[in-house]
Amino acid sequence: MSETQELTFAKRLKEQTATIHDSVDNLVMSVEPFTNKENYIKFLKLQSVFHKAVDHIYKDPELNKAIPELEYMARYDAVTQDLADLGDKPYEYGKPLPHETGNKAIGWLYCAEGSNLGAAFLFKHAQKLDYNGEHGARHLAPHPNGRGKHWRAFVEHLNALGLSPEAEAEAIQGAKDAFAFYKVVLRETFGLPEGAEAPEGFVPHRH
């Protein structure tokens, strides 16, 4: 058995999206979303578009049978509340939002839930601007069970979906599409040129 076959579905997702995932992280930090309130609001507007695009996936009845309480993990409402805290509203995205279904939707869900695991350092930065889980940074706050424990439980449910290799491939493509969409919206909300990436050699400061 090859090493690739031995990897769990979640590990294959991580491995095959690592490059684009890193490019997203670097692009986010290169626009300095936590430098001031104005940049942070742009970041929240970006988040509002992405979480609106995945909100229906969290509400999907079939996925809620496979992943208990999935609907309560959605964070679109929390992002809109964060924007309201700062006296603003969700970003009006000018094009039809992606509305992924089926196996590709699982990839989008993986991105959305993974972003909560990775939000620990974003939450720390937001707190330096005096935003927290009750005001301005609700959607970045950790899950009540803790980020790590919640993520491990989510991964177990993902791996238990029992997807065929073809279905897994679709989910992985969905995750890549989700990351790519996030970058498109980021460039728009922060006024970057089309196709822009983080500057060459950029190393994000995460602490």
mmCIF file of N, CA, C and O in Angstrom, residues 69-138:
data_model
loop_
_atom_site.group_PDB
_atom_site.id
_atom_site.type_symbol
_atom_site.label_atom_id
_atom_site.label_comp_id
_atom_site.label_asym_id
_atom_site.label_seq_id
_atom_site.Cartn_x
_atom_site.Cartn_y
_atom_site.Cartn_z
ATOM 1 N N GLU A 69 -24.590 18.700 15.011
ATOM 2 C CA GLU A 69 -24.630 20.120 15.369
ATOM 3 C C GLU A 69 -23.840 21.006 14.414
ATOM 4 O O GLU A 69 -23.397 22.106 14.770
ATOM 5 N N LEU A 70 -23.680 20.542 13.179
ATOM 6 C CA LEU A 70 -22.941 21.327 12.187
ATOM 7 C C LEU A 70 -23.553 22.712 12.006
ATOM 8 O O LEU A 70 -22.833 23.705 11.894
ATOM 9 N N GLU A 71 -24.885 22.775 12.001
ATOM 10 C CA GLU A 71 -25.541 24.065 11.742
ATOM 11 C C GLU A 71 -25.145 25.129 12.766
ATOM 12 O O GLU A 71 -25.111 26.320 12.470
ATOM 13 N N TYR A 72 -24.774 24.688 13.989
ATOM 14 C CA TYR A 72 -24.412 25.655 15.031
ATOM 15 C C TYR A 72 -22.964 26.132 14.902
ATOM 16 O O TYR A 72 -22.537 27.024 15.638
ATOM 17 N N MET A 73 -22.218 25.517 13.985
ATOM 18 C CA MET A 73 -20.824 25.917 13.785
ATOM 19 C C MET A 73 -20.698 27.068 12.781
ATOM 20 O O MET A 73 -19.634 27.665 12.637
ATOM 21 N N ALA A 74 -21.783 27.364 12.064
ATOM 22 C CA ALA A 74 -21.749 28.440 11.062
ATOM 23 C C ALA A 74 -21.403 29.769 11.729
ATOM 24 O O ALA A 74 -21.818 30.034 12.855
ATOM 25 N N ARG A 75 -20.652 30.604 11.009
ATOM 26 C CA ARG A 75 -20.204 31.858 11.635
ATOM 27 C C ARG A 75 -20.610 33.122 10.882
ATOM 28 O O ARG A 75 -20.148 34.205 11.205
ATOM 29 N N TYR A 76 -21.481 32.964 9.894
ATOM 30 C CA TYR A 76 -21.894 34.165 9.151
ATOM 31 C C TYR A 76 -22.577 35.179 10.072
ATOM 32 O O TYR A 76 -22.278 36.374 10.025
ATOM 33 N N ASP A 77 -23.480 34.704 10.918
ATOM 34 C CA ASP A 77 -24.185 35.621 11.831
ATOM 35 C C ASP A 77 -23.208 36.329 12.776
ATOM 36 O O ASP A 77 -23.378 37.511 13.094
ATOM 37 N N ALA A 78 -22.178 35.608 13.202
ATOM 38 C CA ALA A 78 -21.182 36.213 14.102
ATOM 39 C C ALA A 78 -20.384 37.295 13.382
ATOM 40 O O ALA A 78 -20.082 38.348 13.957
ATOM 41 N N VAL A 79 -20.069 37.068 12.107
ATOM 42 C CA VAL A 79 -19.326 38.081 11.336
ATOM 43 C C VAL A 79 -20.186 39.326 11.163
ATOM 44 O O VAL A 79 -19.695 40.454 11.304
ATOM 45 N N THR A 80 -21.460 39.139 10.847
ATOM 46 C CA THR A 80 -22.326 40.311 10.658
ATOM 47 C C THR A 80 -22.467 41.077 11.970
ATOM 48 O O THR A 80 -22.533 42.309 11.971
ATOM 49 N N GLN A 81 -22.482 40.362 13.090
ATOM 50 C CA GLN A 81 -22.550 41.020 14.395
ATOM 51 C C GLN A 81 -21.250 41.786 14.674
ATOM 52 O O GLN A 81 -21.281 42.899 15.212
ATOM 53 N N ASP A 82 -20.118 41.191 14.296
ATOM 54 C CA ASP A 82 -18.831 41.884 14.456
ATOM 55 C C ASP A 82 -18.836 43.199 13.680
ATOM 56 O O ASP A 82 -18.382 44.236 14.180
ATOM 57 N N LEU A 83 -19.350 43.143 12.449
ATOM 58 C CA LEU A 83 -19.417 44.364 11.645
ATOM 59 C C LEU A 83 -20.361 45.384 12.268
ATOM 60 O O LEU A 83 -20.073 46.586 12.291
ATOM 61 N N ALA A 84 -21.481 44.910 12.795
ATOM 62 C CA ALA A 84 -22.432 45.812 13.461
ATOM 63 C C ALA A 84 -21.789 46.465 14.687
ATOM 64 O O ALA A 84 -22.000 47.655 14.958
ATOM 65 N N ASP A 85 -20.979 45.676 15.414
ATOM 66 C CA ASP A 85 -20.261 46.222 16.578
ATOM 67 C C ASP A 85 -19.406 47.421 16.172
ATOM 68 O O ASP A 85 -19.220 48.362 16.945
ATOM 69 N N LEU A 86 -18.857 47.346 14.957
ATOM 70 C CA LEU A 86 -17.961 48.398 14.481
ATOM 71 C C LEU A 86 -18.685 49.439 13.631
ATOM 72 O O LEU A 86 -18.060 50.285 12.982
ATOM 73 N N GLY A 87 -20.022 49.357 13.648
ATOM 74 C CA GLY A 87 -20.827 50.341 12.931
ATOM 75 C C GLY A 87 -20.847 50.144 11.427
ATOM 76 O O GLY A 87 -21.009 51.100 10.671
ATOM 77 N N ASP A 88 -20.677 48.899 10.983
ATOM 78 C CA ASP A 88 -20.647 48.641 9.545
ATOM 79 C C ASP A 88 -21.537 47.453 9.214
ATOM 80 O O ASP A 88 -22.147 46.855 10.093
ATOM 81 N N LYS A 89 -21.577 47.104 7.936
ATOM 82 C CA LYS A 89 -22.447 45.998 7.500
ATOM 83 C C LYS A 89 -21.700 45.085 6.532
ATOM 84 O O LYS A 89 -20.640 45.461 6.027
ATOM 85 N N PRO A 90 -22.238 43.881 6.251
ATOM 86 C CA PRO A 90 -21.557 42.948 5.350
ATOM 87 C C PRO A 90 -21.264 43.564 3.981
ATOM 88 O O PRO A 90 -21.971 44.472 3.529
ATOM 89 N N TYR A 91 -20.228 43.050 3.359
ATOM 90 C CA TYR A 91 -19.810 43.526 2.046
ATOM 91 C C TYR A 91 -20.808 43.083 0.994
ATOM 92 O O TYR A 91 -21.254 41.933 0.990
ATOM 93 N N GLU A 92 -21.162 44.007 0.109
ATOM 94 C CA GLU A 92 -22.080 43.665 -0.992
ATOM 95 C C GLU A 92 -21.241 43.157 -2.160
ATOM 96 O O GLU A 92 -20.684 43.947 -2.918
ATOM 97 N N TYR A 93 -21.143 41.842 -2.268
ATOM 98 C CA TYR A 93 -20.370 41.247 -3.361
ATOM 99 C C TYR A 93 -21.171 41.363 -4.645
ATOM 100 O O TYR A 93 -22.327 40.953 -4.702
ATOM 101 N N GLY A 94 -20.572 41.927 -5.663
ATOM 102 C CA GLY A 94 -21.306 42.277 -6.879
ATOM 103 C C GLY A 94 -21.655 41.137 -7.811
ATOM 104 O O GLY A 94 -22.367 41.344 -8.796
ATOM 105 N N LYS A 95 -21.146 39.952 -7.548
ATOM 106 C CA LYS A 95 -21.411 38.820 -8.444
ATOM 107 C C LYS A 95 -22.178 37.740 -7.680
ATOM 108 O O LYS A 95 -22.205 37.758 -6.452
ATOM 109 N N PRO A 96 -22.761 36.793 -8.409
ATOM 110 C CA PRO A 96 -23.452 35.696 -7.701
ATOM 111 C C PRO A 96 -22.452 34.936 -6.829
ATOM 112 O O PRO A 96 -21.342 34.632 -7.268
ATOM 113 N N LEU A 97 -22.844 34.652 -5.611
ATOM 114 C CA LEU A 97 -21.962 33.901 -4.713
ATOM 115 C C LEU A 97 -21.901 32.440 -5.131
ATOM 116 O O LEU A 97 -22.892 31.883 -5.608
ATOM 117 N N PRO A 98 -20.753 31.795 -4.942
ATOM 118 C CA PRO A 98 -20.705 30.343 -5.160
ATOM 119 C C PRO A 98 -21.732 29.676 -4.243
ATOM 120 O O PRO A 98 -21.950 30.141 -3.118
ATOM 121 N N HIS A 99 -22.368 28.637 -4.745
ATOM 122 C CA HIS A 99 -23.363 27.912 -3.934
ATOM 123 C C HIS A 99 -23.086 26.429 -4.145
ATOM 124 O O HIS A 99 -23.842 25.721 -4.810
ATOM 125 N N GLU A 100 -21.964 25.993 -3.582
ATOM 126 C CA GLU A 100 -21.505 24.632 -3.849
ATOM 127 C C GLU A 100 -22.348 23.598 -3.116
ATOM 128 O O GLU A 100 -22.782 23.811 -1.991
ATOM 129 N N THR A 101 -22.575 22.476 -3.802
ATOM 130 C CA THR A 101 -23.331 21.371 -3.206
ATOM 131 C C THR A 101 -22.550 20.078 -3.431
ATOM 132 O O THR A 101 -21.520 20.069 -4.097
ATOM 133 N N GLY A 102 -23.053 18.994 -2.868
ATOM 134 C CA GLY A 102 -22.427 17.683 -3.098
ATOM 135 C C GLY A 102 -21.044 17.587 -2.482
ATOM 136 O O GLY A 102 -20.742 18.223 -1.468
ATOM 137 N N ASN A 103 -20.190 16.809 -3.124
ATOM 138 C CA ASN A 103 -18.867 16.551 -2.560
ATOM 139 C C ASN A 103 -17.987 17.798 -2.508
ATOM 140 O O ASN A 103 -17.197 17.968 -1.576
ATOM 141 N N LYS A 104 -18.130 18.659 -3.508
ATOM 142 C CA LYS A 104 -17.316 19.890 -3.494
ATOM 143 C C LYS A 104 -17.628 20.746 -2.272
ATOM 144 O O LYS A 104 -16.752 21.403 -1.718
ATOM 145 N N ALA A 105 -18.891 20.714 -1.839
ATOM 146 C CA ALA A 105 -19.284 21.495 -0.657
ATOM 147 C C ALA A 105 -18.513 21.045 0.583
ATOM 148 O O ALA A 105 -18.222 21.853 1.470
ATOM 149 N N ILE A 106 -18.162 19.766 0.632
ATOM 150 C CA ILE A 106 -17.396 19.254 1.777
ATOM 151 C C ILE A 106 -16.023 19.915 1.828
ATOM 152 O O ILE A 106 -15.505 20.234 2.905
ATOM 153 N N GLY A 107 -15.442 20.157 0.655
ATOM 154 C CA GLY A 107 -14.161 20.863 0.601
ATOM 155 C C GLY A 107 -14.278 22.298 1.090
ATOM 156 O O GLY A 107 -13.404 22.796 1.796
ATOM 157 N N TRP A 108 -15.365 22.950 0.718
ATOM 158 C CA TRP A 108 -15.598 24.328 1.202
ATOM 159 C C TRP A 108 -15.769 24.318 2.726
ATOM 160 O O TRP A 108 -15.256 25.201 3.420
ATOM 161 N N LEU A 109 -16.479 23.337 3.216
ATOM 162 C CA LEU A 109 -16.692 23.221 4.661
ATOM 163 C C LEU A 109 -15.361 23.019 5.386
ATOM 164 O O LEU A 109 -15.115 23.617 6.441
ATOM 165 N N TYR A 110 -14.498 22.178 4.809
ATOM 166 C CA TYR A 110 -13.169 21.938 5.383
ATOM 167 C C TYR A 110 -12.401 23.264 5.518
ATOM 168 O O TYR A 110 -11.779 23.527 6.547
ATOM 169 N N CYS A 111 -12.471 24.103 4.496
ATOM 170 C CA CYS A 111 -11.789 25.407 4.550
ATOM 171 C C CYS A 111 -12.361 26.290 5.651
ATOM 172 O O CYS A 111 -11.617 26.926 6.398
ATOM 173 N N ALA A 112 -13.682 26.322 5.727
ATOM 174 C CA ALA A 112 -14.333 27.190 6.709
ATOM 175 C C ALA A 112 -14.022 26.758 8.140
ATOM 176 O O ALA A 112 -13.698 27.584 9.000
ATOM 177 N N GLU A 113 -14.103 25.455 8.398
ATOM 178 C CA GLU A 113 -13.818 24.967 9.746
ATOM 179 C C GLU A 113 -12.326 25.060 10.069
ATOM 180 O O GLU A 113 -11.936 25.376 11.187
ATOM 181 N N GLY A 114 -11.502 24.793 9.070
ATOM 182 C CA GLY A 114 -10.055 24.911 9.269
ATOM 183 C C GLY A 114 -9.648 26.333 9.593
ATOM 184 O O GLY A 114 -8.710 26.564 10.364
ATOM 185 N N SER A 115 -10.386 27.296 9.029
ATOM 186 C CA SER A 115 -10.049 28.695 9.305
ATOM 187 C C SER A 115 -10.296 29.041 10.767
ATOM 188 O O SER A 115 -9.656 29.919 11.326
ATOM 189 N N ASN A 116 -11.229 28.318 11.406
ATOM 190 C CA ASN A 116 -11.481 28.560 12.831
ATOM 191 C C ASN A 116 -10.330 28.016 13.673
ATOM 192 O O ASN A 116 -9.928 28.626 14.659
ATOM 193 N N LEU A 117 -9.796 26.878 13.243
ATOM 194 C CA LEU A 117 -8.631 26.325 13.946
ATOM 195 C C LEU A 117 -7.451 27.293 13.825
ATOM 196 O O LEU A 117 -6.745 27.574 14.783
ATOM 197 N N GLY A 118 -7.272 27.828 12.624
ATOM 198 C CA GLY A 118 -6.145 28.729 12.378
ATOM 199 C C GLY A 118 -6.375 30.154 12.856
ATOM 200 O O GLY A 118 -5.492 31.001 12.718
ATOM 201 N N ALA A 119 -7.564 30.414 13.397
ATOM 202 C CA ALA A 119 -7.891 31.794 13.787
ATOM 203 C C ALA A 119 -7.293 32.202 15.128
ATOM 204 O O ALA A 119 -7.452 33.345 15.544
ATOM 205 N N ALA A 120 -6.592 31.295 15.798
ATOM 206 C CA ALA A 120 -6.049 31.627 17.122
ATOM 207 C C ALA A 120 -5.154 32.864 17.066
ATOM 208 O O ALA A 120 -5.284 33.779 17.883
ATOM 209 N N PHE A 121 -4.250 32.906 16.061
ATOM 210 C CA PHE A 121 -3.343 34.053 16.005
ATOM 211 C C PHE A 121 -4.072 35.297 15.489
ATOM 212 O O PHE A 121 -3.757 36.415 15.869
ATOM 213 N N LEU A 122 -5.111 35.112 14.651
ATOM 214 C CA LEU A 122 -5.908 36.257 14.204
ATOM 215 C C LEU A 122 -6.665 36.858 15.386
ATOM 216 O O LEU A 122 -6.756 38.077 15.526
ATOM 217 N N PHE A 123 -7.194 35.986 16.224
ATOM 218 C CA PHE A 123 -7.936 36.426 17.410
ATOM 219 C C PHE A 123 -7.013 37.221 18.339
ATOM 220 O O PHE A 123 -7.403 38.251 18.899
ATOM 221 N N LYS A 124 -5.781 36.747 18.461
ATOM 222 C CA LYS A 124 -4.796 37.431 19.304
ATOM 223 C C LYS A 124 -4.517 38.840 18.771
ATOM 224 O O LYS A 124 -4.453 39.813 19.521
ATOM 225 N N HIS A 125 -4.375 38.942 17.451
ATOM 226 C CA HIS A 125 -4.147 40.249 16.824
ATOM 227 C C HIS A 125 -5.356 41.159 17.016
ATOM 228 O O HIS A 125 -5.213 42.358 17.275
ATOM 229 N N ALA A 126 -6.562 40.594 16.867
ATOM 230 C CA ALA A 126 -7.787 41.389 17.020
ATOM 231 C C ALA A 126 -7.903 41.936 18.444
ATOM 232 O O ALA A 126 -8.355 43.071 18.659
ATOM 233 N N GLN A 127 -7.466 41.137 19.421
ATOM 234 C CA GLN A 127 -7.531 41.580 20.817
ATOM 235 C C GLN A 127 -6.632 42.783 21.076
ATOM 236 O O GLN A 127 -6.905 43.601 21.943
ATOM 237 N N LYS A 128 -5.558 42.896 20.283
ATOM 238 C CA LYS A 128 -4.676 44.067 20.422
ATOM 239 C C LYS A 128 -5.385 45.342 19.978
ATOM 240 O O LYS A 128 -5.005 46.444 20.354
ATOM 241 N N LEU A 129 -6.431 45.167 19.140
ATOM 242 C CA LEU A 129 -7.250 46.309 18.715
ATOM 243 C C LEU A 129 -8.460 46.484 19.648
ATOM 244 O O LEU A 129 -9.365 47.257 19.363
ATOM 245 N N ASP A 130 -8.441 45.722 20.748
ATOM 246 C CA ASP A 130 -9.523 45.765 21.749
ATOM 247 C C ASP A 130 -10.827 45.140 21.270
ATOM 248 O O ASP A 130 -11.914 45.530 21.716
ATOM 249 N N TYR A 131 -10.733 44.159 20.351
ATOM 250 C CA TYR A 131 -11.910 43.394 19.954
ATOM 251 C C TYR A 131 -11.791 42.005 20.575
ATOM 252 O O TYR A 131 -10.692 41.485 20.755
ATOM 253 N N ASN A 132 -12.940 41.418 20.906
ATOM 254 C CA ASN A 132 -12.903 40.109 21.574
ATOM 255 C C ASN A 132 -14.133 39.283 21.202
ATOM 256 O O ASN A 132 -14.886 39.657 20.304
ATOM 257 N N GLY A 133 -14.319 38.189 21.905
ATOM 258 C CA GLY A 133 -15.410 37.276 21.602
ATOM 259 C C GLY A 133 -16.794 37.821 21.887
ATOM 260 O O GLY A 133 -17.798 37.229 21.492
ATOM 261 N N GLU A 134 -16.857 38.952 22.577
ATOM 262 C CA GLU A 134 -18.163 39.583 22.858
ATOM 263 C C GLU A 134 -18.357 40.849 22.035
ATOM 264 O O GLU A 134 -19.450 41.399 21.986
ATOM 265 N N HIS A 135 -17.285 41.329 21.397
ATOM 266 C CA HIS A 135 -17.383 42.591 20.659
ATOM 267 C C HIS A 135 -16.328 42.644 19.561
ATOM 268 O O HIS A 135 -15.130 42.643 19.841
ATOM 269 N N GLY A 136 -16.788 42.629 18.320
ATOM 270 C CA GLY A 136 -15.883 42.870 17.199
ATOM 271 C C GLY A 136 -15.106 41.688 16.671
ATOM 272 O O GLY A 136 -14.637 41.709 15.537
ATOM 273 N N ALA A 137 -14.933 40.648 17.486
ATOM 274 C CA ALA A 137 -14.165 39.477 17.010
ATOM 275 C C ALA A 137 -14.870 38.185 17.407
ATOM 276 O O ALA A 137 -14.232 37.180 17.712
ATOM 277 N N ARG A 138 -16.203 38.231 17.406
ATOM 278 C CA ARG A 138 -16.994 37.048 17.800
ATOM 279 C C ARG A 138 -16.684 35.840 16.916
ATOM 280 O O ARG A 138 -16.569 34.720 17.408
#
